[in-house]
Each structure stands twice: as C-alpha cells, then as structure tokens.
CSV table of C-alpha atoms in Angstrom, one decimal:
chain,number,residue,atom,x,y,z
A,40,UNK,CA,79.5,112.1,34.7
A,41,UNK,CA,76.0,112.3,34.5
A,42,UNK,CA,74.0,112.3,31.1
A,43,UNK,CA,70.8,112.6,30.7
A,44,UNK,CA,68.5,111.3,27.2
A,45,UNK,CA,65.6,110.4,25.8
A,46,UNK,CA,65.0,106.6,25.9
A,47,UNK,CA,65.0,104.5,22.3
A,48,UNK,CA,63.4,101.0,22.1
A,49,UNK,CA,66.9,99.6,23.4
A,50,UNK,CA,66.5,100.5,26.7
A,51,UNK,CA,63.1,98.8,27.2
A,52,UNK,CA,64.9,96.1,29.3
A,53,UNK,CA,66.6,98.5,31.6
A,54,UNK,CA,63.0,100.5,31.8
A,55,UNK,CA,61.4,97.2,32.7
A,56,UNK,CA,64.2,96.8,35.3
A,57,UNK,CA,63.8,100.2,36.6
A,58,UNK,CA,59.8,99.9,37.1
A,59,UNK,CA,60.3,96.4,38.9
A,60,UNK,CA,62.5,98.2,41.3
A,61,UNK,CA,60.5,101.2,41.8
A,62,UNK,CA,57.6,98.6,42.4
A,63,UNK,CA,59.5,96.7,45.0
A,64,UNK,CA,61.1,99.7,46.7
A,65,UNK,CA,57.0,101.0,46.8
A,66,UNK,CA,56.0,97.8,48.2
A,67,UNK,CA,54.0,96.4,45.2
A,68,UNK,CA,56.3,94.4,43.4
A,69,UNK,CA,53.6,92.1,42.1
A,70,UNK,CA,51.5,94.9,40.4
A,71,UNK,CA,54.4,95.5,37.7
A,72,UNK,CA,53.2,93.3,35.3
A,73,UNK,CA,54.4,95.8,31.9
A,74,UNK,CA,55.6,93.9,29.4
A,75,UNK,CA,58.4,94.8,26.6
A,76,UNK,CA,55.6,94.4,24.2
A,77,UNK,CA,53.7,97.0,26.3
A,78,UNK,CA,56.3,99.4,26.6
A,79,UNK,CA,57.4,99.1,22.9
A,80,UNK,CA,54.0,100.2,21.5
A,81,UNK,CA,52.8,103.0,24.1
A,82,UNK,CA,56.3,104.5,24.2
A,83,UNK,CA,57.8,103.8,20.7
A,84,UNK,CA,54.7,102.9,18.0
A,85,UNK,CA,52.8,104.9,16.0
A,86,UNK,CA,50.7,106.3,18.9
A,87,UNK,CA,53.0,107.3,21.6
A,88,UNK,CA,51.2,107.4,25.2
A,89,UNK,CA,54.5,108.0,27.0
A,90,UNK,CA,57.8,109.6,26.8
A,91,UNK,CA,61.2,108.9,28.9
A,92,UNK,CA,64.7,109.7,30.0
A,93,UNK,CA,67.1,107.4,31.2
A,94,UNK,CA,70.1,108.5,33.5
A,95,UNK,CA,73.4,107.4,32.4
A,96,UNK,CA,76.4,107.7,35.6
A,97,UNK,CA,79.6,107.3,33.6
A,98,UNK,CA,77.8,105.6,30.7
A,99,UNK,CA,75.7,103.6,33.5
A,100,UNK,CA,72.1,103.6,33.3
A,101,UNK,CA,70.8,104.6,37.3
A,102,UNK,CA,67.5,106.0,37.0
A,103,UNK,CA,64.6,107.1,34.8
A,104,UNK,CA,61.7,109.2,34.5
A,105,UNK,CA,58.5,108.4,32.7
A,106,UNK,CA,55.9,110.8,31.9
A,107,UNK,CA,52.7,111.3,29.5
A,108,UNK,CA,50.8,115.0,29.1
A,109,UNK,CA,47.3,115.0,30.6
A,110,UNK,CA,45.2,118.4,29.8
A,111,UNK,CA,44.0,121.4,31.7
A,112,UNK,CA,40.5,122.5,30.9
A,113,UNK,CA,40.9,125.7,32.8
A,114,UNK,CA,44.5,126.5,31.6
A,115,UNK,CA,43.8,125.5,28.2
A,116,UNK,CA,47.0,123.5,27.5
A,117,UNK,CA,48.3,120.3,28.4
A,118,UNK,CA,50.5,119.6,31.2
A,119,UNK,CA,52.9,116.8,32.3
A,120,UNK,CA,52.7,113.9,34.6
A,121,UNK,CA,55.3,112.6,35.7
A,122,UNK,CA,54.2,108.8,35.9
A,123,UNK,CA,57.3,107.4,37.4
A,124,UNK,CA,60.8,109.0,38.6
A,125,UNK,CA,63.5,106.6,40.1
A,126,UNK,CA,66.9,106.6,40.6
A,127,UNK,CA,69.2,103.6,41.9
A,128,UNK,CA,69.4,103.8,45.5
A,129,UNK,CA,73.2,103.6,45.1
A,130,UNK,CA,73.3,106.4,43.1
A,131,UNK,CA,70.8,109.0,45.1
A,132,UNK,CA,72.4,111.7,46.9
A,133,UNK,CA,74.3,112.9,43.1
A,134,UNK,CA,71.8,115.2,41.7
A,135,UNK,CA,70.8,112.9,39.5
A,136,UNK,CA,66.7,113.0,40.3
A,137,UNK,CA,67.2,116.8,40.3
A,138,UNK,CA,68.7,116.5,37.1
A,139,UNK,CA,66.1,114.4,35.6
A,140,UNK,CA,63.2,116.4,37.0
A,141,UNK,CA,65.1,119.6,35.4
A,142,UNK,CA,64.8,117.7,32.2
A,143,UNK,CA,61.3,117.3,32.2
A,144,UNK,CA,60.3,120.8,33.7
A,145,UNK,CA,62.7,122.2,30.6
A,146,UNK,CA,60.6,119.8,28.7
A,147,UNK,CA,57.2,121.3,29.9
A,148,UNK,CA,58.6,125.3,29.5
A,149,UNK,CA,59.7,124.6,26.1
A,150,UNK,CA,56.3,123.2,25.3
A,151,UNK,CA,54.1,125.8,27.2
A,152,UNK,CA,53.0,123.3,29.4
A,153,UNK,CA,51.4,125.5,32.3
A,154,UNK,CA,52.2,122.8,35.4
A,155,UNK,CA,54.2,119.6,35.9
A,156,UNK,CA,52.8,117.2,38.0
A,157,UNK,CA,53.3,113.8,39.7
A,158,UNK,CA,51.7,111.8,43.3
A,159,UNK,CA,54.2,110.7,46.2
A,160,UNK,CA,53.3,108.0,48.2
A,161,UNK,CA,52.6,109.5,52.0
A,162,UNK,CA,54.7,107.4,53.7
A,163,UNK,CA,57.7,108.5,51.1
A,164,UNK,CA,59.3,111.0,53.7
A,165,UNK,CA,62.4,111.6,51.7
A,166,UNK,CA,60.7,112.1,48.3
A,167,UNK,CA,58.8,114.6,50.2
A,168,UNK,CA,61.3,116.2,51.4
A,169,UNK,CA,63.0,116.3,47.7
A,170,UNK,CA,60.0,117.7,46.1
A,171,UNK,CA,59.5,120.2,48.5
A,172,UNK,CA,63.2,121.6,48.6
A,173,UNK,CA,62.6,122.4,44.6
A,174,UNK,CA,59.7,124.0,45.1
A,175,UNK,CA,57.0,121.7,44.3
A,176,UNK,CA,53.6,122.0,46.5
A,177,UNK,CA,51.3,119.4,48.2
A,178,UNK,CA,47.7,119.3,46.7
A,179,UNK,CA,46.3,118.3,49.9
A,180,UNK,CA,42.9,119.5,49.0
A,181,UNK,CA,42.8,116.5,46.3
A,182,UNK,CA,42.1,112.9,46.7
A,183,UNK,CA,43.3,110.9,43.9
A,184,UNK,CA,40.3,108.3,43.0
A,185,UNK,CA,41.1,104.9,40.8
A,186,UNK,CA,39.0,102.8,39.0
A,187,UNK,CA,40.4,99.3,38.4
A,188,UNK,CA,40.3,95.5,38.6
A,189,UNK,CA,36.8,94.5,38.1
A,190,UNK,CA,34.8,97.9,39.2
A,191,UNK,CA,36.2,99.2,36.1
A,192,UNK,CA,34.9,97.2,33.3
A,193,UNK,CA,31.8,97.1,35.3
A,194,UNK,CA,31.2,101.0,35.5
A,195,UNK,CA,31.8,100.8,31.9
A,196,UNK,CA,29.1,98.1,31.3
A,197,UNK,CA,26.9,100.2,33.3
A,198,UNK,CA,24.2,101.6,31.0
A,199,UNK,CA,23.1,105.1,31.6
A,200,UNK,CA,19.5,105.5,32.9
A,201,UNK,CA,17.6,108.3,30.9
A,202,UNK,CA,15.8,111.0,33.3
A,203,UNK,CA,12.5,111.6,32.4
C-alpha cells in the first residue's frame, strides 16, 4: 500500500500542492510563494540544491519530504536537513511519515552522513511527540537565527570596516 520514491520533474505540481498545505496547516499560507520554475531548477537542473520523496497510498500521492545536505565542520561530513516533511492529514496515523523519515535516515547512513536534522515548530505538539517516539532529540540549547526580507540584502551591502 504504501510506496515510497524519489520525486521526478512530474510531480512538481503535487510538490507545489504539498508545500501550500504544509504552509497553511503552519499558519503561513502567504509565505509559499515557490514557483514550478523554482522547484524545476533547484531540485531537477544541472545544480541540484534539493532532493525529494513523494508518498504514494495505493498509487495516491499523500505526503513528501524535502531535504538538502548542509556540512559539519566538526564532524567533517555533510549531514541532512530535512527542509520539509508532510503527510496528508487524512492519511496520518499509517506510518507513512515514519516511513518517509526511514527513507531519508537510510539515505543519510548509506551516505555517511553523521546526523539528520530538521526544526518543529513549538507549538507543533504532535510532531513533537512523533519525533521524540523515534528517537530524535530537542536542541534546546540552539536558537535558530534568520536573515531575510530587507535586513538581508542590507547586511550584505554592508561594507566591512578595516581595524587598524
């Protein structure tokens, strides 16, 4: 019943669709603003900046996970994050966000990868409660910082002073 694969440029519609309902579901349904062209050239061009699965229920698609490798200076290898993971609320309670994460920590022990991670919203009880019964651990000791919008482009203006 459940199959899970890699995505190919076809399913760029039902990723889109996935992301919008992830967005809404997190209460930011305006900030998904990817595009097909966006999602066709960092996930399928020459210079891939993503990979992803797609769940298929009985040849349904019901759920995705997108991730990219980020690098650990201390480890000395790259790692996963998992950007987004999502599964049709109809559909939860199957093992199918289980199965999915299982694909991408195969994916990560196959590659070397020393450490798969990902950020949960803190109001996001039951994804909490998920994580934790596989095993994963809260980072509590880290806050997650963000540049964007316009402080951004203006750090990046910014011209470093020279110490004398």
């Amino acid at each position: 019943m459940l199959n899970i694969r890699p995505a190919t440029p076809d399913d760029i519609p039902e990723i889109l669709a996935f992301i919008r309902e992830l967005a809404h579901y997190e209460k930011e349904p305006a900030s998904a603003v990817a595009t097909h062209d966006d999602l066709l050239r960092d996930g399928f061009g020459p210079t891939k900046r993503f990979r992803c699965l797609i769940a298929e229920w009985s040849g349904e698609p019901v759920g995705f996970a997108l991730f990219f490798y980020n690098y650990s200076t201390w480890k000395g290898r790259a790692g996963i994050y998992l950007e987004d993971l999502f599964v049709r609320p109809a559909f939860r309670g199957k093992g199918i966000g289980k199965g999915l994460l299982a694909k991408v920590a195969a994916i990560a022990v196959a590659e070397s990868c020393p450490r798969l991670e990902w950020a949960v919203l803190d109001w996001n009880q039951p994804a909490i409660d998920f994580y934790n019964s596989l095993g994963a651990t809260p980072m509590s000791e880290w806050t997650t910082m963000r540049l964007s919008g316009d402080a951004l482009p203006a750090l990046a203006s910014t011209t470093p002073v020279p110490q004398t």
